[in-house]
Amino acid sequence: MKKRYLFMLLAVVAMIISACSGDTGSTSDGKEDEGGKKTLVFGRGADSIQLDPSKVTDGESIYVTNQIYDTLVRYEEENTEVKAALATDWEVSDDGLVWTFQLRDDVKFHDGTDFAADDVVFNFERWTTSAEFVYYGYMFGASEEDMGGIIEEVEATGDHEITITLSEPNAPFLQTLAMPPFGMASPEAVEEHGDDYFKNPVGTGPFVFEEWVPDDSITVTKNDDYFGEVAKVDEVIFRVIPDNGARFMELQAGTIDLMTGLNPQDIGTAEGDDALQIIRRPSMNVAYMAMNMDKEGPLADKRVRQAINMAVNKEELIELYEGIGKEAKNPIPPSLWGYNDDVEPYAYDVEKAKALLAEAGYADGFDITLNTFSNPRDYMPQPKITAQAITEMLKAVNINVEIVESDWDTHLTLTENGEHDMAFLGWTGDNGDPDNFMYVLLDKDNATVGSAGNIAFYKSDELHDLLKAAQVEMDQDKRTELYLKAQEIIHEDAPWLPIAHTTPPLAASSSIVDYVPHPTGSEPFNLLDMKE
């Protein structure tokens, strides 16, 4: 316990030094300028990886692309129920295989070209050209052998009508289409910019891409011709401020207006400041430590993975979240339907962990690495301190851990490539369906080196059969039974150390009004306003 608090004290001291001496970038604030222009400055811990939403899985990129792109359907403001967007109406055949969508006829891309059915066909065909379009593969079962996956055909059956034919029913299909990766890109812009399209995005959304200064800021401006509710702010500047404490100081100083990655210990300070407010995002996430089962060595043995789960005192780890986290035992959060509350978490038991390690042939322990990211995430606000705490706990069972810290982009690349032993990562649900957690993060289909969503490289045939059955089952009660069983299998095989589910706090200027944070982790900013 004393060591853990020492880690926290050292981290706070480092944070203060960084905040006082580091470069915090531009000093734009959210007040109206002399011409009455409203600028919202959003502070975050890391830059976007790229601005082509179909090629990324990280929240930092999606924060921005959510402003630029629209999808065929979208979620309600407060939940993952689906409503109209670029599509106004839709129907599905009795066998669940043919979906027909009626499209809006009054939409233009930001480059001035008209949006029509052929553009939807173009985007779907583009997503099947390369494994780079990772979410298409994750959600529709695409592979190198079958790039289309379960989608057999996307056809323009009218100027503003499309028909999508599936090879098998897919229960979460409509929810999936509302996910940010399936935002519609301008075909002309894609063809014009080629490989550089990721930094020259053109969609139909409420904001237009203006400028990207790498590792500093991204600026988007209001789309006055937006078919939906036109934004109340004129521009949004996404600023990169890596240190949590420095970012909070800028919020206090008024140089930013809204921020993520708040240190838990700063929540009380913000709540006590009349100029600030705390906004809590609904919980739909999980933080975990994946154990790479593809590598030869101790982690390939289930007993070792179970022992690691027993050697970590989750109760102490959750104290590091200071009230915003709850202990995780499953790969999906309790807020999601299909959650298995009957699963018994691994009890903290050092002696039993040692016995399991001895049984597996590792009585004397072993050396191993733990990869962590340096910037805070909604599901893990203090990654380095969390890594240090786990390192100390595993010493008690003779597991010697070397912490390897990387920036966000590097961390994602090396974990997708399977270069780690153990690694931190997390997930915020995209569509409110258990499939989006368990299939994306733990199915063998998504354990491909180079594009892995399943960074434990866990390849259970039994789990795969359950998850695929759940995808084609249209009865939710029957799907629930399949997911309950899936969680029992995952718990037994222990590919992860599940850590926490959080209710992520955002801190904002009290001038921000009508801001409703979405449980998926980000939202377009056209509905919020800034009072004088």
XYZ file of C-alpha atoms in Angstrom:
532
model
C 0.000 0.000 0.000
C 2.796 2.443 0.924
C 4.553 1.796 -2.361
C 1.361 2.441 -4.266
C 0.824 5.801 -2.612
C 4.471 6.683 -3.236
C 3.897 6.028 -6.954
C 0.917 8.363 -6.868
C 2.861 11.099 -5.056
C 5.755 10.886 -7.525
C 3.339 11.057 -10.449
C 1.631 14.160 -9.079
C 4.997 15.882 -8.547
C 6.029 15.032 -12.116
C 2.713 16.301 -13.390
C 3.133 19.669 -11.659
C 6.684 20.087 -12.970
C 5.533 19.264 -16.486
C 2.606 21.620 -16.262
C 4.700 24.503 -15.049
C 7.617 24.077 -17.441
C 6.228 22.416 -20.547
C 5.020 23.929 -23.793
C 1.227 23.802 -23.889
C 0.828 24.954 -27.457
C -1.472 27.698 -28.682
C -3.403 29.994 -26.371
C -6.703 30.181 -28.256
C -9.693 30.459 -25.962
C -13.384 29.799 -26.380
C -14.639 33.371 -26.033
C -16.232 35.196 -28.916
C -13.809 37.298 -30.923
C -14.530 40.899 -31.908
C -16.535 39.683 -34.891
C -18.754 37.539 -32.692
C -17.257 34.207 -33.794
C -17.643 31.405 -31.254
C -14.633 29.104 -30.947
C -14.708 25.945 -28.842
C -11.266 24.710 -27.786
C -11.194 21.035 -26.842
C -8.166 19.767 -24.900
C -7.077 16.141 -25.164
C -4.051 13.996 -24.381
C -2.961 12.825 -27.824
C -3.306 13.655 -31.495
C -5.525 11.842 -33.955
C -3.821 9.041 -35.858
C -5.638 9.879 -39.072
C -8.900 11.422 -40.240
C -10.203 8.602 -42.399
C -12.581 7.002 -39.868
C -12.762 3.718 -41.735
C -9.078 3.058 -41.041
C -8.859 3.833 -37.319
C -10.036 2.363 -34.029
C -8.762 5.029 -31.646
C -10.978 7.535 -29.875
C -8.679 10.486 -30.537
C -9.273 10.149 -34.272
C -12.992 9.495 -33.897
C -13.488 12.626 -31.767
C -12.618 14.639 -34.857
C -14.132 12.475 -37.580
C -17.475 12.547 -35.744
C -17.620 16.237 -36.625
C -16.810 15.759 -40.322
C -18.779 12.695 -41.409
C -22.331 11.375 -41.353
C -23.428 7.750 -41.452
C -26.519 6.217 -43.048
C -28.163 6.040 -39.640
C -27.111 7.565 -36.323
C -27.615 7.003 -32.619
C -29.970 8.933 -30.417
C -28.234 11.668 -28.417
C -28.249 9.716 -25.136
C -28.176 6.038 -26.144
C -27.519 3.613 -28.996
C -31.042 3.446 -30.357
C -30.897 4.099 -34.111
C -32.553 6.951 -35.983
C -32.421 8.468 -39.472
C -29.379 10.336 -40.792
C -28.291 10.160 -44.445
C -30.941 7.470 -44.805
C -34.492 8.547 -44.021
C -36.195 5.136 -44.035
C -35.238 1.475 -44.286
C -36.745 -1.974 -44.368
C -35.404 -5.515 -44.157
C -36.646 -8.678 -45.813
C -38.298 -11.391 -43.740
C -35.196 -13.572 -43.949
C -32.967 -10.728 -42.688
C -30.779 -10.760 -45.790
C -31.862 -7.755 -47.868
C -31.825 -4.213 -46.460
C -33.246 -1.328 -48.503
C -32.464 2.283 -47.544
C -34.086 5.476 -48.817
C -31.555 8.332 -48.867
C -31.863 12.078 -48.415
C -31.864 14.061 -51.669
C -30.762 17.400 -50.169
C -27.225 16.623 -48.985
C -23.896 17.863 -50.326
C -20.381 16.844 -49.448
C -18.142 19.614 -48.135
C -16.504 19.844 -51.577
C -19.867 20.813 -53.102
C -20.648 17.497 -54.787
C -24.096 15.981 -54.321
C -24.602 12.945 -52.100
C -26.456 10.100 -53.836
C -26.787 6.316 -53.902
C -23.690 5.792 -56.065
C -21.598 7.431 -53.327
C -22.746 4.850 -50.810
C -21.808 2.075 -53.232
C -18.404 3.700 -53.717
C -17.728 3.790 -49.984
C -18.697 0.161 -49.412
C -16.567 -0.952 -52.356
C -13.658 1.082 -51.021
C -13.918 -0.597 -47.622
C -13.466 -3.994 -49.266
C -10.254 -3.122 -51.107
C -7.803 -3.480 -48.232
C -7.338 -4.853 -44.730
C -6.491 -1.257 -43.757
C -10.226 -0.706 -43.389
C -10.096 -2.548 -40.105
C -13.600 -1.943 -38.791
C -15.187 -3.363 -41.925
C -13.295 -6.561 -41.245
C -14.104 -6.548 -37.533
C -17.829 -5.990 -37.975
C -18.586 -7.816 -41.222
C -16.211 -10.782 -41.021
C -14.011 -9.765 -43.949
C -10.731 -11.574 -44.514
C -7.990 -11.734 -47.123
C -9.855 -14.641 -48.697
C -13.218 -12.854 -48.664
C -12.893 -9.057 -48.510
C -16.655 -8.561 -48.634
C -17.383 -10.721 -45.628
C -21.098 -11.145 -45.005
C -21.988 -8.285 -47.385
C -22.570 -9.852 -50.790
C -23.693 -6.783 -52.717
C -24.373 -3.063 -52.311
C -26.433 -1.774 -55.215
C -27.855 1.633 -56.166
C -31.480 0.760 -56.945
C -32.381 4.396 -57.562
C -30.733 7.807 -57.419
C -31.432 7.901 -53.693
C -32.035 4.253 -52.829
C -29.580 1.493 -52.012
C -30.004 -2.206 -51.381
C -27.535 -4.168 -49.254
C -27.637 -7.961 -49.561
C -26.099 -10.111 -46.823
C -24.998 -13.736 -47.047
C -26.441 -14.395 -43.595
C -28.584 -12.477 -41.095
C -26.660 -10.105 -38.859
C -28.434 -9.042 -35.677
C -26.392 -5.882 -34.943
C -26.276 -4.760 -38.609
C -28.300 -1.548 -38.251
C -26.474 -0.518 -35.054
C -23.180 -1.204 -36.820
C -23.999 1.129 -39.717
C -24.320 3.990 -37.214
C -20.715 3.562 -36.080
C -18.251 6.356 -37.016
C -16.076 4.110 -39.242
C -18.958 3.906 -41.697
C -19.088 7.654 -42.327
C -19.563 8.538 -45.977
C -16.537 10.074 -47.697
C -16.648 12.145 -50.874
C -15.600 9.918 -53.796
C -14.094 12.908 -55.617
C -11.971 13.815 -52.581
C -10.816 10.215 -52.106
C -9.770 10.017 -55.741
C -8.169 13.465 -55.723
C -6.023 12.939 -52.619
C -5.287 9.221 -52.930
C -2.962 8.051 -50.162
C -3.153 11.497 -48.545
C -6.920 11.400 -48.107
C -6.504 10.572 -44.399
C -5.294 14.138 -43.815
C -7.702 15.796 -46.247
C -11.091 14.455 -45.091
C -14.331 15.440 -46.857
C -17.695 14.314 -45.516
C -21.199 15.685 -45.167
C -21.114 16.384 -41.408
C -21.824 19.477 -39.304
C -18.214 20.684 -39.459
C -15.736 21.083 -42.330
C -12.075 20.142 -41.958
C -9.879 23.246 -41.981
C -6.345 22.514 -40.725
C -4.190 19.882 -39.030
C -0.952 20.857 -37.294
C 0.441 17.448 -36.227
C 0.855 16.964 -32.469
C -0.600 20.416 -31.880
C -4.119 21.034 -33.156
C -6.884 20.212 -35.619
C -9.420 22.868 -36.629
C -12.891 22.304 -38.083
C -15.386 25.016 -39.027
C -19.178 25.146 -39.073
C -20.962 23.717 -42.107
C -23.605 26.374 -42.808
C -25.248 24.106 -45.388
C -25.652 21.142 -43.061
C -28.877 19.196 -43.612
C -29.285 18.615 -39.864
C -29.060 21.052 -36.987
C -26.460 23.658 -37.912
C -23.735 24.070 -35.295
C -24.072 26.860 -32.752
C -20.295 27.336 -32.536
C -18.354 28.593 -35.534
C -15.256 26.469 -35.130
C -13.772 23.755 -32.952
C -10.050 23.505 -32.237
C -8.835 20.146 -30.934
C -5.637 20.844 -29.010
C -3.074 18.272 -27.926
C -1.923 18.804 -24.335
C -0.317 15.515 -23.238
C -0.193 16.080 -19.488
C -3.457 15.814 -17.548
C -2.468 18.448 -15.014
C -1.271 20.925 -17.627
C -4.528 20.465 -19.521
C -6.572 21.141 -16.384
C -4.522 24.264 -15.656
C -5.341 25.556 -19.126
C -9.025 24.933 -18.468
C -8.754 26.887 -15.222
C -6.977 29.682 -17.101
C -9.693 29.780 -19.773
C -7.432 28.883 -22.712
C -9.439 25.724 -23.379
C -13.166 25.170 -22.858
C -13.625 21.413 -22.615
C -11.249 18.558 -21.789
C -10.943 14.802 -21.419
C -8.377 12.888 -19.387
C -9.066 14.621 -16.094
C -6.996 13.360 -13.181
C -9.482 11.848 -10.713
C -8.034 13.961 -7.917
C -8.925 17.139 -9.856
C -12.648 16.368 -9.986
C -13.283 17.934 -6.587
C -11.330 21.045 -7.579
C -13.450 21.471 -10.687
C -16.680 20.888 -8.781
C -15.700 23.599 -6.311
C -14.987 26.183 -9.019
C -18.004 28.221 -10.187
C -16.263 28.830 -13.521
C -16.072 25.078 -14.244
C -18.341 22.052 -14.411
C -17.956 18.271 -14.440
C -19.833 16.352 -17.134
C -19.952 12.577 -16.714
C -20.071 10.312 -19.733
C -22.317 7.227 -19.315
C -20.278 4.079 -18.753
C -19.896 1.688 -21.679
C -16.248 0.702 -21.578
C -13.624 -1.685 -20.238
C -9.934 -1.368 -19.374
C -7.850 -4.532 -19.501
C -4.380 -6.031 -19.613
C -4.114 -8.497 -22.503
C -1.741 -11.451 -22.278
C -0.264 -12.423 -25.639
C -1.043 -16.114 -26.116
C 0.715 -16.250 -29.502
C 4.183 -16.057 -28.011
C 5.991 -19.126 -26.780
C 6.522 -18.976 -23.058
C 4.565 -18.750 -19.821
C 1.562 -16.806 -21.113
C 0.629 -19.659 -23.432
C -0.344 -21.640 -20.298
C -3.841 -20.963 -18.949
C -2.655 -21.609 -15.386
C -0.157 -18.761 -15.652
C -2.815 -16.365 -16.926
C -5.158 -17.390 -14.127
C -2.354 -16.942 -11.599
C -1.707 -13.410 -12.827
C -5.397 -12.644 -12.321
C -5.158 -13.985 -8.747
C -1.936 -12.100 -7.975
C -3.371 -8.670 -8.770
C -5.340 -6.933 -6.044
C -8.141 -5.330 -8.064
C -9.458 -3.506 -5.018
C -6.215 -1.550 -4.774
C -6.149 -0.892 -8.526
C -9.655 0.559 -8.410
C -8.539 2.980 -5.682
C -6.319 4.565 -8.357
C -9.512 5.529 -10.212
C -10.643 7.580 -7.196
C -14.351 7.036 -7.559
C -14.785 6.948 -11.355
C -14.087 3.223 -11.823
C -15.644 -0.096 -10.865
C -13.877 -3.440 -10.858
C -14.223 -5.426 -14.088
C -14.676 -9.179 -14.224
C -16.095 -9.573 -17.748
C -15.092 -8.125 -21.131
C -18.376 -6.211 -21.395
C -19.624 -3.564 -18.955
C -22.577 -4.166 -16.613
C -24.544 -1.458 -18.447
C -24.762 -3.681 -21.540
C -27.480 -6.275 -22.074
C -26.145 -9.823 -21.971
C -23.792 -9.116 -19.024
C -23.102 -12.250 -16.958
C -23.203 -11.222 -13.325
C -22.938 -14.870 -12.212
C -19.303 -15.029 -13.267
C -17.176 -15.082 -10.110
C -14.102 -12.836 -10.386
C -10.708 -14.327 -9.613
C -10.146 -13.761 -5.908
C -6.944 -12.033 -4.813
C -4.921 -14.980 -3.514
C -1.128 -14.806 -3.691
C -0.579 -18.322 -2.332
C -2.972 -19.912 -4.795
C -1.319 -17.940 -7.597
C 2.083 -19.295 -6.537
C 0.698 -22.836 -6.491
C -0.687 -22.470 -10.023
C 2.622 -21.086 -11.266
C 4.477 -24.014 -9.683
C 2.042 -26.451 -11.276
C 2.754 -24.830 -14.644
C 6.521 -25.161 -14.088
C 7.215 -21.575 -13.047
C 7.747 -21.871 -9.297
C 10.736 -19.528 -9.575
C 8.781 -17.047 -11.662
C 9.902 -15.409 -14.888
C 10.703 -12.074 -16.529
C 8.166 -10.372 -18.754
C 7.299 -6.987 -20.262
C 4.159 -4.883 -19.865
C 3.473 -2.341 -22.595
C 1.524 0.758 -21.668
C 0.530 3.974 -23.400
C 1.688 7.290 -21.996
C -1.439 9.389 -22.480
C -4.580 9.062 -20.343
C -7.644 7.278 -21.679
C -11.243 7.484 -20.480
C -10.997 3.888 -19.264
C -7.537 4.340 -17.690
C -6.741 7.896 -16.567
C -3.359 7.004 -14.988
C -1.799 4.233 -17.102
C 1.780 4.461 -15.846
C 0.783 4.441 -12.178
C -1.502 1.484 -12.870
C 1.369 -0.362 -14.565
C 3.654 0.345 -11.605
C 1.062 -0.967 -9.167
C 0.625 -4.227 -11.110
C 4.404 -4.603 -11.339
C 4.701 -4.410 -7.551
C 1.898 -6.930 -7.054
C 3.386 -9.474 -9.454
C 6.730 -9.336 -7.645
C 5.009 -11.197 -4.814
C 4.701 -14.258 -7.086
C 8.216 -13.880 -8.557
C 7.057 -12.374 -11.857
C 9.464 -9.582 -12.747
C 7.832 -7.019 -15.011
C 9.591 -4.458 -17.187
C 7.298 -1.564 -18.104
C 7.575 -0.345 -21.702
C 5.876 3.030 -22.196
C 5.040 4.367 -25.674
C 3.032 7.160 -27.218
C -0.502 6.217 -28.268
C 0.158 5.637 -31.980
C 3.244 3.496 -31.327
C 1.428 1.486 -28.667
C -1.440 0.677 -31.022
C 0.946 -0.371 -33.786
C 3.068 -2.698 -31.677
C 0.061 -4.348 -30.018
C -1.729 -4.874 -33.341
C 1.494 -6.506 -34.540
C 1.721 -8.726 -31.443
C 5.104 -7.396 -30.351
C 4.144 -7.308 -26.666
C 4.032 -9.862 -23.851
C 1.384 -8.144 -21.752
C -0.242 -4.854 -22.741
C -2.792 -2.367 -21.512
C -5.668 -1.420 -23.730
C -9.340 -0.648 -23.403
C -12.503 -0.275 -25.390
C -15.472 2.031 -25.441
C -18.472 0.363 -27.044
C -19.386 1.559 -30.521
C -22.941 0.346 -30.919
C -24.393 -0.942 -27.653
C -24.172 -4.601 -28.683
C -22.092 -7.286 -26.876
C -20.822 -8.410 -30.284
C -18.889 -5.152 -30.543
C -16.860 -6.093 -27.465
C -16.485 -9.863 -27.578
C -16.212 -10.474 -31.313
C -13.958 -7.488 -32.020
C -11.684 -7.928 -29.006
C -11.597 -11.680 -28.388
C -12.598 -13.660 -31.486
C -9.986 -15.548 -33.482
C -11.170 -13.754 -36.647
C -9.661 -10.562 -35.243
C -6.329 -12.019 -34.113
C -4.489 -11.256 -37.343
C -0.967 -9.909 -36.872
C -0.819 -6.369 -38.237
C -4.481 -5.479 -37.682
C -5.404 -7.300 -34.478
C -8.302 -6.059 -32.403
C -7.793 -9.194 -30.321
C -4.355 -8.311 -28.945
C -4.342 -11.330 -26.622
C -4.277 -13.384 -29.855
C -6.783 -15.664 -28.145
C -8.086 -18.276 -30.603
C -10.849 -20.337 -29.050
C -12.924 -22.381 -31.487
C -15.611 -22.859 -28.839
C -15.914 -19.109 -28.291
C -15.861 -18.440 -32.025
C -18.782 -20.770 -32.636
C -20.836 -19.053 -29.932
C -20.081 -15.542 -31.174
C -20.872 -16.401 -34.780
C -24.127 -18.047 -33.713
C -25.031 -14.901 -31.782
C -24.459 -12.726 -34.848
C -27.024 -14.573 -36.965
C -29.586 -15.102 -34.196
C -32.251 -12.386 -34.429
C -33.984 -13.263 -31.120
C -32.324 -11.159 -28.385
C -33.233 -13.564 -25.574
C -31.458 -16.368 -27.408
C -28.518 -14.101 -28.173
C -28.287 -13.258 -24.477
C -27.927 -16.940 -23.567
C -25.094 -17.300 -26.060
C -23.255 -14.274 -24.632
C -23.701 -15.488 -21.058
C -21.954 -18.726 -22.011
C -19.265 -16.859 -23.950
C -18.306 -14.873 -20.845
C -17.917 -18.091 -18.848
C -15.482 -19.431 -21.458
C -13.488 -16.202 -21.554
C -13.272 -16.106 -17.763
C -11.964 -19.680 -17.619
C -9.373 -19.159 -20.369
C -8.259 -15.807 -18.882
C -6.753 -14.095 -21.951
C -7.095 -10.788 -20.063
C -6.759 -9.283 -16.675
C -9.999 -7.239 -16.767
C -9.352 -4.054 -14.784
C -12.145 -1.492 -14.722
C -15.271 0.063 -16.153
C -15.395 3.831 -15.764
C -17.801 6.711 -15.798
C -15.410 9.093 -17.556
C -15.472 12.686 -16.337
C -15.071 15.604 -18.694
C -14.295 19.021 -17.299
C -15.682 22.106 -18.989
C -16.077 25.811 -18.677
C -19.420 26.750 -17.136
C -20.109 28.577 -20.410
C -20.715 25.222 -22.157
C -24.431 24.403 -22.346
C -26.568 21.702 -23.984
C -23.661 19.273 -24.146
C -24.796 15.638 -23.899
C -21.871 13.175 -23.851
C -22.635 9.931 -25.642
C -21.899 6.497 -24.107
C -19.927 5.498 -27.226
C -17.167 7.915 -26.207
C -17.629 10.852 -28.588
C -20.302 12.867 -30.328
C -20.711 15.662 -32.878
C -20.560 19.112 -31.314
C -23.283 20.772 -33.392
C -25.839 20.587 -30.569
C -23.842 22.250 -27.793
C -23.602 26.006 -27.284
C -21.436 28.503 -25.442
C -23.167 31.213 -23.446
C -21.544 34.600 -23.007
